Tab-separated table of C-alpha atoms in Angstrom:
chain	number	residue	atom	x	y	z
A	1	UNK	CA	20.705	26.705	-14.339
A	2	UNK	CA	23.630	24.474	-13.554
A	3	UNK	CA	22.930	20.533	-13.934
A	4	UNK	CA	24.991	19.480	-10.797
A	5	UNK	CA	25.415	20.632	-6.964
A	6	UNK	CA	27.227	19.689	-4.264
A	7	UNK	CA	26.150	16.977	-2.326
A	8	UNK	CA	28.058	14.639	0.624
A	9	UNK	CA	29.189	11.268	-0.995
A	10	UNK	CA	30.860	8.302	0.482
A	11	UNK	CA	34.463	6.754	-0.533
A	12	UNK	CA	34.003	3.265	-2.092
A	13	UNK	CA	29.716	3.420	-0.979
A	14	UNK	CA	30.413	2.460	2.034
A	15	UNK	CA	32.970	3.225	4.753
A	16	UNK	CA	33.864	4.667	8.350
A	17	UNK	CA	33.487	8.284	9.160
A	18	UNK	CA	37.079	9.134	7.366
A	19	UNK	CA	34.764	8.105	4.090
A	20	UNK	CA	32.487	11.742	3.863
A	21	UNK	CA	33.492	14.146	1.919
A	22	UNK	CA	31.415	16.489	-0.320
A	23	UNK	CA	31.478	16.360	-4.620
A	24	UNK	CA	29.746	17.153	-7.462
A	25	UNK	CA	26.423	14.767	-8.218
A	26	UNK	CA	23.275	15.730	-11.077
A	27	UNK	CA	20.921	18.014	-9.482
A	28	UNK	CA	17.603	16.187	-9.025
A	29	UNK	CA	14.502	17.526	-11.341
A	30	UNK	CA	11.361	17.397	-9.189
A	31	UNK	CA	8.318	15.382	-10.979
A	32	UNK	CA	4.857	14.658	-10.290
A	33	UNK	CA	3.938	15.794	-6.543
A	34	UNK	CA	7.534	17.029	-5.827
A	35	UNK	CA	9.120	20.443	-4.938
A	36	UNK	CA	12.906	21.418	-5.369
A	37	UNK	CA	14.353	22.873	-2.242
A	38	UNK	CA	17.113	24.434	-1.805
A	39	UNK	CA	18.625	23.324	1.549
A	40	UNK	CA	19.597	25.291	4.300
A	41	UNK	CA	19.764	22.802	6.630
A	42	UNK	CA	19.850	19.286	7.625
A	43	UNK	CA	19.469	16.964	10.934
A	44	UNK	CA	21.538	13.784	11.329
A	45	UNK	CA	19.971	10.669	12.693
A	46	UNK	CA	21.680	7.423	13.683
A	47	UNK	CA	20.430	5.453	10.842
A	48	UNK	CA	22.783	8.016	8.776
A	49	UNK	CA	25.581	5.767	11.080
A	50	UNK	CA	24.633	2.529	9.846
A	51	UNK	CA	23.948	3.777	5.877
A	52	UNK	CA	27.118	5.278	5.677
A	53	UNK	CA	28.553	1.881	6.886
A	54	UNK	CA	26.357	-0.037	4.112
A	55	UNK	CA	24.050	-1.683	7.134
A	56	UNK	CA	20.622	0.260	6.602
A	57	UNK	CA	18.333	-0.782	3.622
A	58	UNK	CA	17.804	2.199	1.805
A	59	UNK	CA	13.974	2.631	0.343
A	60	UNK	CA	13.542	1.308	-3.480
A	61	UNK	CA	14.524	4.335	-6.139
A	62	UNK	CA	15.404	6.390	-2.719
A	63	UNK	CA	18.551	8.942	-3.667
A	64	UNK	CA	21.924	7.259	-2.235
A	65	UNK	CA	22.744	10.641	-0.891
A	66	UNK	CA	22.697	10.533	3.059
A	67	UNK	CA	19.776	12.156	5.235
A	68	UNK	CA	16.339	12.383	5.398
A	69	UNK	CA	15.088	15.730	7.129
A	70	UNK	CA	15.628	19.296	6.582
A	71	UNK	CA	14.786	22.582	5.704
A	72	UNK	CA	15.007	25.092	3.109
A	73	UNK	CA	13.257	27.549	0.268
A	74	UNK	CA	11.180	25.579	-2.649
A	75	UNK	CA	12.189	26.815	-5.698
A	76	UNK	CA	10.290	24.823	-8.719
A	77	UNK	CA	7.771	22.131	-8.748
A	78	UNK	CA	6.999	18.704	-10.720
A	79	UNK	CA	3.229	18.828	-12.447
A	80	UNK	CA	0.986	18.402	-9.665
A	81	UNK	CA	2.495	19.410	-6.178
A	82	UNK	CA	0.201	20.011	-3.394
A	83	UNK	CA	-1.870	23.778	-3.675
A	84	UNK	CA	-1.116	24.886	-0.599
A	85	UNK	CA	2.689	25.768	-1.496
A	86	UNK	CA	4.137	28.098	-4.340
A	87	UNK	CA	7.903	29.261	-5.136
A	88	UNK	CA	9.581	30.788	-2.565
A	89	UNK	CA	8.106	29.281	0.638
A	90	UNK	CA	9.843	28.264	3.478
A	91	UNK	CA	9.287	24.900	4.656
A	92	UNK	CA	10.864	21.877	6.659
A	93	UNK	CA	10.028	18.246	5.641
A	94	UNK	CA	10.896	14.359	5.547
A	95	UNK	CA	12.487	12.905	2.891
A	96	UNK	CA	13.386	8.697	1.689
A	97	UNK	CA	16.945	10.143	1.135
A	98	UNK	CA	19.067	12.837	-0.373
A	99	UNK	CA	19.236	15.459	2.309
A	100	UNK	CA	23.199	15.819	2.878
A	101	UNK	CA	23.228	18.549	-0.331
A	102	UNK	CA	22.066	21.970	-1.673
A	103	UNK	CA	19.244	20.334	-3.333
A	104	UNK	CA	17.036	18.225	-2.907
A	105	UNK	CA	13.691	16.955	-4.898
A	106	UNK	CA	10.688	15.524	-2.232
A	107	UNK	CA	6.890	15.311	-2.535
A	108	UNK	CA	4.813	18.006	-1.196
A	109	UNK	CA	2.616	15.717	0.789
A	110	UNK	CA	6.350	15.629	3.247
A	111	UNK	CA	6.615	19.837	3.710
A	112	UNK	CA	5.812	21.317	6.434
A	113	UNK	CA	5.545	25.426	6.288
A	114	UNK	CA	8.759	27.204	8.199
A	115	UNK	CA	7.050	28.827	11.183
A	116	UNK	CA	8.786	32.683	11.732
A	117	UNK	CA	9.114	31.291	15.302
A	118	UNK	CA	11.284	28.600	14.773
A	119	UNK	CA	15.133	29.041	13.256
A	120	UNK	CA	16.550	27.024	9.881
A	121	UNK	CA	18.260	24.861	12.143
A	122	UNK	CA	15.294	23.829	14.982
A	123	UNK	CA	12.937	22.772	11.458
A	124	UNK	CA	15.507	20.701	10.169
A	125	UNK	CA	15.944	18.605	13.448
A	126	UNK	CA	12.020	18.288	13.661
A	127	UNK	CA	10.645	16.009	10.854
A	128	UNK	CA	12.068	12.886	11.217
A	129	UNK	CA	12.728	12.645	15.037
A	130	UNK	CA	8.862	14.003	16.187
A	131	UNK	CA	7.181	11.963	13.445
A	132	UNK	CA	9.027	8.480	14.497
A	133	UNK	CA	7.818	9.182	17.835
A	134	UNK	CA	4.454	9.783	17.031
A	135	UNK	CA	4.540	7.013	15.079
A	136	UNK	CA	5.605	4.650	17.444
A	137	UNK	CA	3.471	6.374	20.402
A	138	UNK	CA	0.375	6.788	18.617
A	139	UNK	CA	-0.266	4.513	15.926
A	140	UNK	CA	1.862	1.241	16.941
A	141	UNK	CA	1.377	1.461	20.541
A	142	UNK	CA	-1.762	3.280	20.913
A	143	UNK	CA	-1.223	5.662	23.385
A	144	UNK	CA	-3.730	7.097	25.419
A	145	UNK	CA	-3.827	9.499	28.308
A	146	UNK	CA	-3.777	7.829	31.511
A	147	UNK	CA	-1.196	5.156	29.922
A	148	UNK	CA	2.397	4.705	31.416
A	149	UNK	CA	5.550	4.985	29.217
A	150	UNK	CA	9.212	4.022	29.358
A	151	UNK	CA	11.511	5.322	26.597
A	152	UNK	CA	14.874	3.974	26.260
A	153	UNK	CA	17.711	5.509	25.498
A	154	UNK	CA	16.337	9.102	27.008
A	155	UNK	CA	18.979	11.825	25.954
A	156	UNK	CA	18.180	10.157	21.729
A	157	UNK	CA	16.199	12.685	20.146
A	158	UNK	CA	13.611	10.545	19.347
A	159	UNK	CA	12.908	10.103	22.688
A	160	UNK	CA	13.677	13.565	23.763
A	161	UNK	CA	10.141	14.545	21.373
A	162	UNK	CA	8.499	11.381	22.783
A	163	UNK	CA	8.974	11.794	26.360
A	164	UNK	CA	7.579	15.722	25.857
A	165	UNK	CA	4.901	14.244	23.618
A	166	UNK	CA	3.727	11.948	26.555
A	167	UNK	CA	4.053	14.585	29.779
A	168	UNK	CA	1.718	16.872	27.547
A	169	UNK	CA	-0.851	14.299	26.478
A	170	UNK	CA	-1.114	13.165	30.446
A	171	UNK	CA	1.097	9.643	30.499
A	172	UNK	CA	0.318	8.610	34.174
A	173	UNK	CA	3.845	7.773	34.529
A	174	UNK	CA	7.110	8.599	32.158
A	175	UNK	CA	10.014	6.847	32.490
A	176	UNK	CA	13.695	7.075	30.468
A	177	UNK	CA	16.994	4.746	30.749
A	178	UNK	CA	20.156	6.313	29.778
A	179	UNK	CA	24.191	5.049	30.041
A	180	UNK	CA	24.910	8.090	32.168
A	181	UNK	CA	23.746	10.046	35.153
A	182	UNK	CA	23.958	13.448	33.405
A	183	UNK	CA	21.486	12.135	30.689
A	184	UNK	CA	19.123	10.577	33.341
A	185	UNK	CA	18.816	13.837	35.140
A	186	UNK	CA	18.472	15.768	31.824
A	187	UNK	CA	15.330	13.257	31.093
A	188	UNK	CA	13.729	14.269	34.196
A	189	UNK	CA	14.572	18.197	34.897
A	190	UNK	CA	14.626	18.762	31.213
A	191	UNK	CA	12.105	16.638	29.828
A	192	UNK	CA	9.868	16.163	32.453
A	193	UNK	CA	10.521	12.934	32.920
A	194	UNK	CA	8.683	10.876	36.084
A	195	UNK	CA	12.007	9.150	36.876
A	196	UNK	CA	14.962	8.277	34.609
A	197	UNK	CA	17.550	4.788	35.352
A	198	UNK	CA	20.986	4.210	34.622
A	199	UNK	CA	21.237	1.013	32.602
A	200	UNK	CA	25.068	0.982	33.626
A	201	UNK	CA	25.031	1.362	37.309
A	202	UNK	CA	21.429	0.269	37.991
A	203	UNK	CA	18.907	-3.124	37.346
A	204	UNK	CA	15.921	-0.581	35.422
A	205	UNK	CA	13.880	-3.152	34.819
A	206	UNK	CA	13.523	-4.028	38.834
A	207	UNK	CA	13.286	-0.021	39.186
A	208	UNK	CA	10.620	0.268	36.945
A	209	UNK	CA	8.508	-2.213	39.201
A	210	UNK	CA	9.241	-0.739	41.574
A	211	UNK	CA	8.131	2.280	41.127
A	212	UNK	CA	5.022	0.822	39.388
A	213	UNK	CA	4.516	-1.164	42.714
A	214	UNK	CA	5.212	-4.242	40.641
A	215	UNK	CA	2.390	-3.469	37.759
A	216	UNK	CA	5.019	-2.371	35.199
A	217	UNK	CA	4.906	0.040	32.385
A	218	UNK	CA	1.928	-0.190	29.339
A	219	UNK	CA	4.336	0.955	26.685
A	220	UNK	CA	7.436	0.413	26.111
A	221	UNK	CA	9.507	2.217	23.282
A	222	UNK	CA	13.269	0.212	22.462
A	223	UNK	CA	15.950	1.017	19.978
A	224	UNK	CA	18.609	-1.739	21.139
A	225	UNK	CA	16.330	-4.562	20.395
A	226	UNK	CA	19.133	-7.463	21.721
A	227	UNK	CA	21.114	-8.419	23.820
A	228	UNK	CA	19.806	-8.515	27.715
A	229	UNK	CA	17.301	-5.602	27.210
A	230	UNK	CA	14.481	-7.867	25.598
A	231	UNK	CA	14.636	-9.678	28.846
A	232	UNK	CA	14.400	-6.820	30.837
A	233	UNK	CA	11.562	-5.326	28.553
A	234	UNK	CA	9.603	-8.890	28.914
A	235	UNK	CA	10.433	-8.426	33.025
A	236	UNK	CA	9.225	-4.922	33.223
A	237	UNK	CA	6.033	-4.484	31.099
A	238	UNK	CA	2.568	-4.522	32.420
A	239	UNK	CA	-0.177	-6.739	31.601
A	240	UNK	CA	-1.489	-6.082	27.961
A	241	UNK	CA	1.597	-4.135	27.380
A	242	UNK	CA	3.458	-3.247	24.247
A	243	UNK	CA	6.775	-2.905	23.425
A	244	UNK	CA	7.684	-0.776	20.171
A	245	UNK	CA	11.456	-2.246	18.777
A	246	UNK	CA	12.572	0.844	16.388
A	247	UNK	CA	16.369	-0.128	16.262
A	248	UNK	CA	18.641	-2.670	17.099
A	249	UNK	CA	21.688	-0.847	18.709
A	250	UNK	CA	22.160	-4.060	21.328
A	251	UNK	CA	22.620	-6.755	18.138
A	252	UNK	CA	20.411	-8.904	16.916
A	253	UNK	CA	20.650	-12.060	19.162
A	254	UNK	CA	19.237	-13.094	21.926
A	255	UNK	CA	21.191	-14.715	25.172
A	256	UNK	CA	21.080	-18.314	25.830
A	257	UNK	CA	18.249	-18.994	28.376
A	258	UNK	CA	15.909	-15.713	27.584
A	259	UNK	CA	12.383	-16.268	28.921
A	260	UNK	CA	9.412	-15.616	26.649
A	261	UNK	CA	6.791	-16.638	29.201
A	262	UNK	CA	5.660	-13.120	29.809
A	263	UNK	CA	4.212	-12.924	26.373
A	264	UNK	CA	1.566	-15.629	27.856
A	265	UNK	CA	1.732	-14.451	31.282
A	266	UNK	CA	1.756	-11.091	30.893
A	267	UNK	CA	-0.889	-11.405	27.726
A	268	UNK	CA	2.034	-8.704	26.085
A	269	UNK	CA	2.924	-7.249	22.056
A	270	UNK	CA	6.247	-7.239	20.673
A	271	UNK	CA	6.298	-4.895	17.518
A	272	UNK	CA	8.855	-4.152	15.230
A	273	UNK	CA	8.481	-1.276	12.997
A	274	UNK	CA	9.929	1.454	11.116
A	275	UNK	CA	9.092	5.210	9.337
A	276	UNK	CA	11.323	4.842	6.116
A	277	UNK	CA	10.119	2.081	4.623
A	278	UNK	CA	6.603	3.845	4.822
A	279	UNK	CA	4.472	4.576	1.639
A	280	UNK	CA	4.098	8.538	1.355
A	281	UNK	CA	0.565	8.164	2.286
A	282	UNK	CA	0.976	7.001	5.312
A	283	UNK	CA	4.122	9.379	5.719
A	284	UNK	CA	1.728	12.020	4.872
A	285	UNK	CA	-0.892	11.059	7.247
A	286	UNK	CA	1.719	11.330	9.886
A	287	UNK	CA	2.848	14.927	8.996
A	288	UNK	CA	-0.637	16.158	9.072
A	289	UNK	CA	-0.529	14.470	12.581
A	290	UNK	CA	2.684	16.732	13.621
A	291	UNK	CA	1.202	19.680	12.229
A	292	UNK	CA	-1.775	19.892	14.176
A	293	UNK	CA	-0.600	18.456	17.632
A	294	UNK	CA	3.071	19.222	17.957
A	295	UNK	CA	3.307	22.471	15.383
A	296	UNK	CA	1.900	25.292	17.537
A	297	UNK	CA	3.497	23.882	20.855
A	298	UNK	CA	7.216	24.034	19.061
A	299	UNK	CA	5.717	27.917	17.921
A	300	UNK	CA	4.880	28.622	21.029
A	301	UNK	CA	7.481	27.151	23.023
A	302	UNK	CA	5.865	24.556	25.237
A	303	UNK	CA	8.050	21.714	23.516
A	304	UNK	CA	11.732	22.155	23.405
A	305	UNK	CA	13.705	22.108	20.263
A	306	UNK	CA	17.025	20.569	21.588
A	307	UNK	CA	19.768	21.231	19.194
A	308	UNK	CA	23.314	19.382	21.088
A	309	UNK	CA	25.688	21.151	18.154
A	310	UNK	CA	25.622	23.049	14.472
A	311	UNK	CA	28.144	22.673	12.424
A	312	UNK	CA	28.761	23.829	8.596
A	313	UNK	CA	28.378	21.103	6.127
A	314	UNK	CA	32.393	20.719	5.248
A	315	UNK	CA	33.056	19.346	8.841
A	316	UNK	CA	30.218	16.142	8.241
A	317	UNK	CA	32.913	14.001	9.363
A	318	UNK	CA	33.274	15.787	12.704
A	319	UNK	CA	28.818	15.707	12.494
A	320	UNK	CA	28.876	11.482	12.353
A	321	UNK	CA	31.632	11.589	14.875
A	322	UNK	CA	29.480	13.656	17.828
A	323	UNK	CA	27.030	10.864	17.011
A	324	UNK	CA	29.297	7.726	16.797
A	325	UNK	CA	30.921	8.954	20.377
A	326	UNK	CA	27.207	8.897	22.178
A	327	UNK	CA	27.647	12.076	23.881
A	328	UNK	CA	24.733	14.027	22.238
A	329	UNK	CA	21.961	15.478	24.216
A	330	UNK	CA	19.475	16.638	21.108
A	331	UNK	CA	20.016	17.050	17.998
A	332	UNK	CA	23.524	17.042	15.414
A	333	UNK	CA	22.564	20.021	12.566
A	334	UNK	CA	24.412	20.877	9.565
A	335	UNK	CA	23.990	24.098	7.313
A	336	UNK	CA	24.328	25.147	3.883
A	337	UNK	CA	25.183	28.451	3.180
């Protein structure tokens, strides 16, 4: 069995998209709880963006190999991997790192069994897009039916799964913001959004209260952090409200003359958080999660698997481009073969 594989690398660690290209790299040896899988797939995610550019923190002793979900065949084991899988299964999972290559070594406690519903290329774009959002829904904002929810950036595919994951657990209200019309009507023919706002052409944060007859929203689920949004987040949250920060796509200041009153007023949270830096057991305790409330609604169809484009692994520039150009409705796959 060959010591290397091919895996996608970056020119100089760190770089723009003109930087990927795939090389040879050791093969990883799985130990302890782990499973080698053979990749046939793997999703992209905007924290790939800011990695490749050398702006992410990757995990201690995580591979420096790009990407962190996918799917593929296990084909050997470390010394004490989880019962319930053996050689040959199919299976989908999360991962700290290492996904952008044939192989890949991950703990059992992250694999997820390939349903015969679902293609290669739907499993890969699952694990790490449905698990943020039930991570930010569930156990950081503590979501419960009846609740009201605004999720920015609505056409992301972490929102995509969260804005399904509230319509079918009976949000009294969902709400999305997007940069373009198209996306805003995708949130709410698509998704099943309540109402969707254009953050270019319209004040969202005076829509939302408006259409909350000037309550607000309970939750609140951000990934651009600066910039005028935390004001508008502040303006249009309810009483007792939460807002969930998972990224930080507006910059990290704030403009001069922000008003924090609303976290008195308003009795509000403001929570940072994140899924990578995550232990495995509480990783693991969120895949269990997926597996019984979201598996048999992707087998059965009731939540939709977007996939935006699949390409083949030698065109990963043109992959990080669809992403860098914000055009994406769903997911950005690559495959293996």
């Amino acid at each position: 069995m060959s010591e290397t594989m091919r895996a996608v690398d970056i020119k100089g660690g760190a770089g723009p998209v003109s930087a990927l290209h795939i090389t040879d790299v050791p093969k990883p040896k799985p130990t302890g709880a782990q499973a080698l899988i053979k990749i046939k797939a793997f999703g992209l995610n905007r924290m790939d963006l800011l990695q490749r550019e050398g702006h992410y923190p990757v995990p201690p002793n995580a591979p420096k190999t790009l990407g962190v979900e996918f799917s593929g065949v296990i084909e050997a084991f470390g010394d004490k991997p989880e019962s319930s899988f053996k050689i040959g299964d199919e299976v989908f999972g999360l991962a700290y790192g290492g996904a952008y290559a044939e192989y890949i070594a991950v703990s059992t406690h992250m694999l997820v069994h390939k349903p015969k519903e679902l293609s290669w290329e739907q499993c890969a774009g699952i694990p790490e897009t449905w698990i943020t959002a039930t991570q930010a829904m569930y156990l950081v904002a503590k979501f419960a039916p009846g609740k009201s929810i605004l999720w920015h950036a609505g056409a992301s595919s972490v929102s995509i799964s969260g804005i399904q994951l509230s319509v079918a657990d009976s949000a009294s209200a969902v709400y999305a913001t997007a940069r373009q019309d198209e996306k805003c009507d995708f949130a709410v023919k698509t998704l099943g959004a309540t109402a969707a706002f254009n953050t270019k052409t319209q004040d969202w944060a005076a829509e939302v209260l408006k259409a909350t007859d000037g309550k607000g929203v309970d939750i609140i689920i951000d990934f651009i952090g600066g910039g005028e949004y935390f004001q508008k987040n502040l303006d249009a949250i309810a009483r007792d409200g939460v807002i969930v920060n998972l990224g930080l796509m507006g910059g990290t200041k704030l403009p001069e003359g922000t008003d924090i009153s609303a976290f008195i007023r308003k009795r509000c949270s403001y929570v940072g958080s994140s899924l990578r830096s995550r232990d495995e057991d509480y990783q693991g305790k969120l895949r269990d999660q997926l597996v019984e409330h979201a598996l048999p609604r992707f087998k059965d169809g009731r939540f939709k698997l977007l996939i935006d484009k699949v390409l083949p692994w030698e065109k990963i520039q043109d992959a990080h481009q669809l992403l860098e150009d914000n055009k994406t409705k769903g997911k950005v796959i690559c495959t293996i073969s």
